[in-house]
PDB file of C-alpha atoms in Angstrom:
ATOM      1  CA  GLU A   1       4.346 -33.281  31.736  1.00  0.00           C
ATOM      2  CA  PHE A   2       7.116 -35.298  30.766  1.00  0.00           C
ATOM      3  CA  THR A   3       9.943 -33.404  33.189  1.00  0.00           C
ATOM      4  CA  GLU A   4       7.450 -34.414  36.049  1.00  0.00           C
ATOM      5  CA  LEU A   5       7.115 -37.756  35.046  1.00  0.00           C
ATOM      6  CA  LEU A   6      10.672 -38.115  35.366  1.00  0.00           C
ATOM      7  CA  GLY A   7      10.816 -36.462  38.414  1.00  0.00           C
ATOM      8  CA  GLY A   8      12.796 -33.265  36.905  1.00  0.00           C
ATOM      9  CA  VAL A   9      11.899 -29.652  36.893  1.00  0.00           C
ATOM     10  CA  ILE A  10      12.214 -27.005  34.409  1.00  0.00           C
ATOM     11  CA  ALA A  11      12.717 -23.178  34.796  1.00  0.00           C
ATOM     12  CA  VAL A  12      12.654 -20.565  31.937  1.00  0.00           C
ATOM     13  CA  THR A  13      14.662 -17.507  32.299  1.00  0.00           C
ATOM     14  CA  GLU A  14      16.029 -15.073  29.846  1.00  0.00           C
ATOM     15  CA  ALA A  15      18.617 -15.531  27.412  1.00  0.00           C
ATOM     16  CA  PRO A  16      21.462 -13.825  27.217  1.00  0.00           C
ATOM     17  CA  GLY A  17      20.892 -12.614  23.802  1.00  0.00           C
ATOM     18  CA  GLY A  18      17.566 -11.628  24.229  1.00  0.00           C
ATOM     19  CA  GLY A  19      14.586 -14.778  24.055  1.00  0.00           C
ATOM     20  CA  SER A  20      14.003 -17.299  26.910  1.00  0.00           C
ATOM     21  CA  LEU A  21      16.273 -20.203  28.098  1.00  0.00           C
ATOM     22  CA  PHE A  22      14.646 -23.235  29.201  1.00  0.00           C
ATOM     23  CA  GLN A  23      16.217 -25.385  31.786  1.00  0.00           C
ATOM     24  CA  VAL A  24      15.859 -28.471  32.121  1.00  0.00           C
ATOM     25  CA  GLU A  25      17.355 -30.893  35.226  1.00  0.00           C
ATOM     26  CA  LEU A  26      16.329 -34.544  34.551  1.00  0.00           C
ATOM     27  CA  PRO A  27      17.646 -37.290  37.744  1.00  0.00           C
ATOM     28  CA  LEU A  28      20.170 -39.800  36.619  1.00  0.00           C
ATOM     29  CA  GLU A  29      17.792 -42.452  38.388  1.00  0.00           C
ATOM     30  CA  PRO A  30      14.169 -42.834  38.289  1.00  0.00           C
ATOM     31  CA  SER A  31      12.513 -40.905  40.714  1.00  0.00           C
ATOM     32  CA  PRO A  32      10.405 -42.464  43.496  1.00  0.00           C
ATOM     33  CA  ARG A  33       7.714 -39.825  42.639  1.00  0.00           C
ATOM     34  CA  GLU A  34       7.526 -41.943  39.301  1.00  0.00           C
ATOM     35  CA  GLU A  35       5.644 -44.733  40.932  1.00  0.00           C
ATOM     36  CA  PRO A  36       2.701 -43.532  43.068  1.00  0.00           C
ATOM     37  CA  ALA A  37       0.705 -46.649  44.766  1.00  0.00           C
ATOM     38  CA  ASN A  38      -2.430 -44.712  43.538  1.00  0.00           C
ATOM     39  CA  ASP A  39      -1.021 -43.580  40.069  1.00  0.00           C
ATOM     40  CA  SER A  40      -3.694 -45.940  37.734  1.00  0.00           C
ATOM     41  CA  ARG A  41      -1.080 -44.814  34.743  1.00  0.00           C
ATOM     42  CA  GLU A  42       1.065 -46.842  33.900  1.00  0.00           C
ATOM     43  CA  ILE A  43       4.613 -46.005  31.635  1.00  0.00           C
ATOM     44  CA  THR A  44       6.092 -49.273  29.565  1.00  0.00           C
ATOM     45  CA  GLY A  45       8.995 -49.529  26.937  1.00  0.00           C
ATOM     46  CA  SER A  46      12.638 -47.835  27.406  1.00  0.00           C
ATOM     47  CA  TRP A  47      13.803 -44.499  27.603  1.00  0.00           C
ATOM     48  CA  SER A  48      17.313 -42.830  28.300  1.00  0.00           C
ATOM     49  CA  VAL A  49      18.044 -39.805  29.926  1.00  0.00           C
ATOM     50  CA  PRO A  50      20.389 -38.186  26.852  1.00  0.00           C
ATOM     51  CA  PRO A  51      17.738 -38.418  23.550  1.00  0.00           C
ATOM     52  CA  ILE A  52      15.134 -36.720  25.764  1.00  0.00           C
ATOM     53  CA  MET A  53      17.290 -34.590  27.229  1.00  0.00           C
ATOM     54  CA  THR A  54      18.409 -33.602  23.345  1.00  0.00           C
ATOM     55  CA  ALA A  55      14.828 -33.296  22.000  1.00  0.00           C
ATOM     56  CA  LEU A  56      13.940 -30.716  24.541  1.00  0.00           C
ATOM     57  CA  ALA A  57      17.475 -28.729  24.186  1.00  0.00           C
ATOM     58  CA  GLU A  58      16.603 -28.393  20.409  1.00  0.00           C
ATOM     59  CA  LEU A  59      12.458 -27.673  21.050  1.00  0.00           C
ATOM     60  CA  THR A  60      13.818 -25.102  24.089  1.00  0.00           C
ATOM     61  CA  GLU A  61      16.760 -23.961  21.521  1.00  0.00           C
ATOM     62  CA  PRO A  62      17.023 -19.545  22.133  1.00  0.00           C
ATOM     63  CA  ALA A  63      16.694 -17.625  19.457  1.00  0.00           C
ATOM     64  CA  HIS A  64      19.832 -16.814  18.084  1.00  0.00           C
ATOM     65  CA  VAL A  65      21.969 -15.278  14.904  1.00  0.00           C
ATOM     66  CA  THR A  66      24.753 -17.629  12.884  1.00  0.00           C
ATOM     67  CA  THR A  67      26.759 -15.774  10.328  1.00  0.00           C
ATOM     68  CA  HIS A  68      27.529 -18.150   7.277  1.00  0.00           C
ATOM     69  CA  ALA A  69      31.028 -16.532   6.382  1.00  0.00           C
ATOM     70  CA  GLN A  70      32.128 -17.950   2.662  1.00  0.00           C
ATOM     71  CA  ALA A  71      31.654 -15.735   0.703  1.00  0.00           C
ATOM     72  CA  PRO A  72      34.371 -12.399   0.723  1.00  0.00           C
ATOM     73  CA  GLU A  73      34.021  -9.230   3.361  1.00  0.00           C
ATOM     74  CA  SER A  74      33.074  -7.007   0.228  1.00  0.00           C
ATOM     75  CA  ALA A  75      30.131  -9.384  -0.506  1.00  0.00           C
ATOM     76  CA  PRO A  76      26.492  -7.610   0.248  1.00  0.00           C
ATOM     77  CA  ARG A  77      25.253  -9.122   3.604  1.00  0.00           C
ATOM     78  CA  ILE A  78      21.582 -10.608   3.480  1.00  0.00           C
ATOM     79  CA  LEU A  79      19.551 -11.427   7.586  1.00  0.00           C
ATOM     80  CA  VAL A  80      17.849 -14.848   6.875  1.00  0.00           C
ATOM     81  CA  MET A  81      14.504 -15.140   8.669  1.00  0.00           C
ATOM     82  CA  GLU A  82      13.086 -18.529   8.727  1.00  0.00           C
ATOM     83  CA  ASP A  83      11.984 -20.605  11.712  1.00  0.00           C
ATOM     84  CA  ASN A  84      11.845 -23.918  10.008  1.00  0.00           C
ATOM     85  CA  PRO A  85      15.411 -25.573  10.082  1.00  0.00           C
ATOM     86  CA  ASP A  86      15.481 -27.354   6.827  1.00  0.00           C
ATOM     87  CA  MET A  87      14.288 -24.764   4.607  1.00  0.00           C
ATOM     88  CA  ARG A  88      16.660 -22.294   6.776  1.00  0.00           C
ATOM     89  CA  ARG A  89      19.728 -24.197   5.965  1.00  0.00           C
ATOM     90  CA  PHE A  90      18.544 -24.578   2.397  1.00  0.00           C
ATOM     91  CA  ILE A  91      18.546 -20.861   1.694  1.00  0.00           C
ATOM     92  CA  CYS A  92      21.263 -19.907   3.484  1.00  0.00           C
ATOM     93  CA  ASP A  93      23.640 -22.997   1.575  1.00  0.00           C
ATOM     94  CA  ALA A  94      21.964 -21.461  -1.394  1.00  0.00           C
ATOM     95  CA  LEU A  95      22.931 -17.791  -0.849  1.00  0.00           C
ATOM     96  CA  CYS A  96      26.209 -17.898   1.086  1.00  0.00           C
ATOM     97  CA  THR A  97      28.611 -18.484  -1.425  1.00  0.00           C
ATOM     98  CA  GLU A  98      27.890 -15.267  -3.635  1.00  0.00           C
ATOM     99  CA  PHE A  99      26.433 -13.158   0.196  1.00  0.00           C
ATOM    100  CA  ARG A 100      27.362 -13.028   3.365  1.00  0.00           C
ATOM    101  CA  VAL A 101      24.408 -14.185   5.491  1.00  0.00           C
ATOM    102  CA  ASP A 102      22.757 -14.219   8.722  1.00  0.00           C
ATOM    103  CA  GLU A 103      20.437 -16.102  10.134  1.00  0.00           C
ATOM    104  CA  ALA A 104      17.692 -15.769  12.647  1.00  0.00           C
ATOM    105  CA  ALA A 105      14.869 -18.396  13.876  1.00  0.00           C
ATOM    106  CA  GLU A 106      12.778 -15.833  15.232  1.00  0.00           C
ATOM    107  CA  GLY A 107      10.830 -12.133  13.984  1.00  0.00           C
ATOM    108  CA  GLN A 108      12.116 -10.407  17.315  1.00  0.00           C
ATOM    109  CA  CYS A 109      15.668 -11.850  17.601  1.00  0.00           C
ATOM    110  CA  ALA A 110      16.140 -10.094  13.130  1.00  0.00           C
ATOM    111  CA  LEU A 111      14.001  -6.490  13.990  1.00  0.00           C
ATOM    112  CA  GLU A 112      16.806  -6.198  16.616  1.00  0.00           C
ATOM    113  CA  VAL A 113      20.100  -7.784  14.124  1.00  0.00           C
ATOM    114  CA  ALA A 114      18.879  -5.798  11.333  1.00  0.00           C
ATOM    115  CA  THR A 115      18.699  -2.434  13.342  1.00  0.00           C
ATOM    116  CA  ALA A 116      22.513  -2.906  15.138  1.00  0.00           C
ATOM    117  CA  SER A 117      23.798  -3.755  11.754  1.00  0.00           C
ATOM    118  CA  PRO A 118      21.414  -2.789   8.771  1.00  0.00           C
ATOM    119  CA  PRO A 119      21.383  -5.821   6.167  1.00  0.00           C
ATOM    120  CA  ASP A 120      21.712  -5.363   2.346  1.00  0.00           C
ATOM    121  CA  LEU A 121      18.090  -7.320   1.990  1.00  0.00           C
ATOM    122  CA  LEU A 122      15.863  -9.014   4.352  1.00  0.00           C
ATOM    123  CA  VAL A 123      14.849 -12.525   3.233  1.00  0.00           C
ATOM    124  CA  THR A 124      12.271 -13.039   5.933  1.00  0.00           C
ATOM    125  CA  ASP A 125       8.621 -16.028   5.472  1.00  0.00           C
ATOM    126  CA  LEU A 126       5.982 -15.105   6.557  1.00  0.00           C
ATOM    127  CA  MET A 127       4.241 -17.659   9.052  1.00  0.00           C
ATOM    128  CA  LEU A 128       7.466 -16.576  12.043  1.00  0.00           C
ATOM    129  CA  PRO A 129       6.903 -17.501  15.644  1.00  0.00           C
ATOM    130  CA  ARG A 130       6.544 -14.096  18.496  1.00  0.00           C
ATOM    131  CA  LEU A 131       6.460 -11.881  14.868  1.00  0.00           C
ATOM    132  CA  GLY A 132       4.822 -12.736  12.035  1.00  0.00           C
ATOM    133  CA  GLY A 133       6.510 -11.648   8.638  1.00  0.00           C
ATOM    134  CA  ASP A 134       4.267  -8.933   7.795  1.00  0.00           C
ATOM    135  CA  ARG A 135       4.431  -7.498  11.207  1.00  0.00           C
ATOM    136  CA  LEU A 136       8.363  -7.857  11.002  1.00  0.00           C
ATOM    137  CA  VAL A 137       8.006  -5.199   7.789  1.00  0.00           C
ATOM    138  CA  ALA A 138       5.522  -3.295   9.368  1.00  0.00           C
ATOM    139  CA  ALA A 139       7.896  -2.805  11.940  1.00  0.00           C
ATOM    140  CA  LEU A 140      11.049  -2.504   9.827  1.00  0.00           C
ATOM    141  CA  ARG A 141       9.252   0.619   8.250  1.00  0.00           C
ATOM    142  CA  THR A 142       8.488   2.368  10.880  1.00  0.00           C
ATOM    143  CA  ILE A 143      12.468   2.424  12.219  1.00  0.00           C
ATOM    144  CA  PRO A 144      14.608   5.444  10.483  1.00  0.00           C
ATOM    145  CA  PRO A 145      18.083   3.450   9.839  1.00  0.00           C
ATOM    146  CA  ILE A 146      16.617   0.080   8.501  1.00  0.00           C
ATOM    147  CA  ARG A 147      13.222   1.298   6.555  1.00  0.00           C
ATOM    148  CA  ASP A 148      14.741   0.987   3.269  1.00  0.00           C
ATOM    149  CA  ILE A 149      16.012  -1.996   3.848  1.00  0.00           C
ATOM    150  CA  PRO A 150      14.574  -4.323   0.762  1.00  0.00           C
ATOM    151  CA  VAL A 151      12.446  -7.144   1.966  1.00  0.00           C
ATOM    152  CA  LEU A 152      12.155 -10.769  -0.018  1.00  0.00           C
ATOM    153  CA  VAL A 153       8.888 -12.324   1.277  1.00  0.00           C
ATOM    154  CA  LEU A 154       8.387 -16.457   1.261  1.00  0.00           C
ATOM    155  CA  SER A 155       5.919 -17.770   1.673  1.00  0.00           C
ATOM    156  CA  ALA A 156       4.123 -21.096   1.379  1.00  0.00           C
ATOM    157  CA  LYS A 157       0.259 -19.487   0.550  1.00  0.00           C
ATOM    158  CA  ASP A 158      -0.150 -18.774  -3.505  1.00  0.00           C
ATOM    159  CA  ASP A 159      -2.143 -15.828  -2.081  1.00  0.00           C
ATOM    160  CA  ALA A 160      -2.629 -13.163  -5.002  1.00  0.00           C
ATOM    161  CA  MET A 161      -4.739 -10.772  -2.908  1.00  0.00           C
ATOM    162  CA  LEU A 162      -1.656 -11.815  -0.090  1.00  0.00           C
ATOM    163  CA  ARG A 163       0.747 -10.552  -2.137  1.00  0.00           C
ATOM    164  CA  ALA A 164      -0.297  -7.586  -4.032  1.00  0.00           C
ATOM    165  CA  ARG A 165      -0.420  -6.064  -0.310  1.00  0.00           C
ATOM    166  CA  LEU A 166       2.569  -6.923   0.756  1.00  0.00           C
ATOM    167  CA  LEU A 167       4.203  -5.628  -2.711  1.00  0.00           C
ATOM    168  CA  ALA A 168       1.815  -2.844  -2.507  1.00  0.00           C
ATOM    169  CA  GLY A 169       2.905  -2.112   1.136  1.00  0.00           C
ATOM    170  CA  ALA A 170       6.072  -2.347   2.055  1.00  0.00           C
ATOM    171  CA  ALA A 171       7.793  -6.037   0.459  1.00  0.00           C
ATOM    172  CA  GLN A 172       9.691  -5.943  -2.839  1.00  0.00           C
ATOM    173  CA  ASP A 173       9.607  -9.096  -4.090  1.00  0.00           C
ATOM    174  CA  TYR A 174       7.493 -12.441  -2.977  1.00  0.00           C
ATOM    175  CA  VAL A 175       8.502 -15.506  -3.449  1.00  0.00           C
ATOM    176  CA  THR A 176       6.056 -18.721  -3.424  1.00  0.00           C
ATOM    177  CA  LYS A 177       7.129 -22.037  -2.211  1.00  0.00           C
ATOM    178  CA  PRO A 178       8.987 -24.404  -3.431  1.00  0.00           C
ATOM    179  CA  PHE A 179      11.329 -22.442  -5.123  1.00  0.00           C
ATOM    180  CA  SER A 180      14.548 -23.230  -6.897  1.00  0.00           C
ATOM    181  CA  ALA A 181      18.140 -22.156  -5.096  1.00  0.00           C
ATOM    182  CA  GLN A 182      18.621 -20.673  -8.736  1.00  0.00           C
ATOM    183  CA  GLU A 183      15.660 -18.511  -8.611  1.00  0.00           C
ATOM    184  CA  LEU A 184      15.911 -17.315  -5.254  1.00  0.00           C
ATOM    185  CA  ARG A 185      19.905 -16.504  -5.712  1.00  0.00           C
ATOM    186  CA  ALA A 186      18.347 -14.349  -8.938  1.00  0.00           C
ATOM    187  CA  ARG A 187      15.759 -12.693  -7.153  1.00  0.00           C
ATOM    188  CA  VAL A 188      17.936 -12.237  -4.248  1.00  0.00           C
ATOM    189  CA  ARG A 189      20.631 -10.948  -6.475  1.00  0.00           C
ATOM    190  CA  ASN A 190      18.438  -8.354  -8.374  1.00  0.00           C
ATOM    191  CA  LEU A 191      17.360  -6.661  -5.396  1.00  0.00           C
ATOM    192  CA  VAL A 192      20.344  -5.851  -3.820  1.00  0.00           C
ATOM    193  CA  THR A 193      21.934  -4.871  -6.871  1.00  0.00           C
ATOM    194  CA  MET A 194      18.935  -2.575  -6.833  1.00  0.00           C
ATOM    195  CA  LYS A 195      19.558  -1.681  -3.376  1.00  0.00           C
ATOM    196  CA  ARG A 196      23.209  -0.479  -4.236  1.00  0.00           C
ATOM    197  CA  ALA A 197      22.809   1.241  -7.258  1.00  0.00           C
ATOM    198  CA  ARG A 198      20.315   3.626  -5.534  1.00  0.00           C
ATOM    199  CA  ASP A 199      22.689   4.261  -2.108  1.00  0.00           C
ATOM    200  CA  ASP A 200      25.239   5.006  -5.185  1.00  0.00           C
ATOM    201  CA  LEU A 201      23.173   7.328  -6.415  1.00  0.00           C
ATOM    202  CA  GLN A 202      22.186   9.177  -2.967  1.00  0.00           C
ATOM    203  CA  ARG A 203      25.506   9.119  -2.508  1.00  0.00           C
ATOM    204  CA  GLU A 204      26.158  10.948  -5.186  1.00  0.00           C
ATOM    205  CA  LEU A 205      23.231  13.394  -4.630  1.00  0.00           C
ATOM    206  CA  LEU A 206      24.866  14.015  -1.463  1.00  0.00           C
ATOM    207  CA  SER A 207      28.240  15.133  -2.295  1.00  0.00           C
ATOM    208  CA  GLN A 208      26.442  17.128  -5.197  1.00  0.00           C
ATOM    209  CA  SER A 209      24.578  19.034  -2.742  1.00  0.00           C
ATOM    210  CA  ASN A 210      27.638  19.324  -0.079  1.00  0.00           C
ATOM    211  CA  ASP A 211      29.843  20.714  -3.616  1.00  0.00           C
ATOM    212  CA  LEU A 212      26.487  23.316  -4.296  1.00  0.00           C
ATOM    213  CA  ALA A 213      26.588  23.959  -0.757  1.00  0.00           C
ATOM    214  CA  GLU A 214      30.052  25.384  -0.501  1.00  0.00           C
ATOM    215  CA  LEU A 215      30.186  26.603  -3.853  1.00  0.00           C
ATOM    216  CA  THR A 216      27.560  29.160  -2.229  1.00  0.00           C
ATOM    217  CA  ARG A 217      29.472  30.085   0.527  1.00  0.00           C
ATOM    218  CA  ASN A 218      32.166  30.467  -1.649  1.00  0.00           C
ATOM    219  CA  LEU A 219      30.276  33.079  -3.792  1.00  0.00           C
ATOM    220  CA  ILE A 220      29.113  34.674  -1.053  1.00  0.00           C
ATOM    221  CA  ASP A 221      32.654  35.124   0.689  1.00  0.00           C
ATOM    222  CA  ASN A 222      33.781  36.185  -2.531  1.00  0.00           C
ATOM    223  CA  ARG A 223      30.926  38.686  -2.756  1.00  0.00           C
ATOM    224  CA  ARG A 224      31.571  40.243   0.972  1.00  0.00           C
ATOM    225  CA  ALA A 225      34.882  40.804   0.075  1.00  0.00           C
ATOM    226  CA  LEU A 226      34.284  42.744  -3.217  1.00  0.00           C
ATOM    227  CA  GLN A 227      31.524  44.790  -1.658  1.00  0.00           C
ATOM    228  CA  ALA A 228      34.830  46.388   1.928  1.00  0.00           C
ATOM    229  CA  SER A 229      36.730  46.678  -0.932  1.00  0.00           C
ATOM    230  CA  GLU A 230      34.599  48.853  -2.361  1.00  0.00           C
ATOM    231  CA  HIS A 231      34.120  50.906   0.530  1.00  0.00           C
ATOM    232  CA  ARG A 232      38.027  50.867   1.592  1.00  0.00           C
ATOM    233  CA  TRP A 233      38.694  52.367  -2.124  1.00  0.00           C
ATOM    234  CA  TRP A 234      35.706  55.166  -1.782  1.00  0.00           C
ATOM    235  CA  ALA A 235      36.962  55.948   1.831  1.00  0.00           C
ATOM    236  CA  ILE A 236      39.915  56.102  -0.633  1.00  0.00           C
TER     237      ILE A 236
END
């Protein structure tokens, strides 16, 4: 409506990285359409194009993922999913010195990023646009490469039944807002430590399984060689 009042146009296309891209064009000079003779509406006050364009750009910013690279490359990688910019900044600032942090403002984008490059932990808000936190976690558990990623759910709802349902289903931890940076780091650290310990155990079991398979093959080959030798001896 504001775009039409200013004589501009707005178009919606698909963003290169996914999501929607809103393009707004506004004239530098007021359009004659803004002052029709039979229009009883009156617009008072002053305005300037740059602030309006800035506000619209902020409201229609396409979904994307930002990476914080303060932590070393060997640090665990955390994917933060939070649509509120201030809360997302607080979470990333609390974690980025100890962990590599990727941030996303929209659930579908976070799911695509997690699938392409699985993180060590997903920290997600419960109330999200397009794809809510509970649906995001449910979708996560259906994709084999990322279904075992631990999930920390953030919510402003202090709902015991909701907490129990999520913890019994797909989430590993549930934190009620507001929370301190120290508490968040401690919970994230615990989940990442358990995840990496589990990964190490799985690799060790896989290695032992491979060693056992190799030992079995060697025993079979040796037995066959022994049987062949016995046949040759009896043939003499």
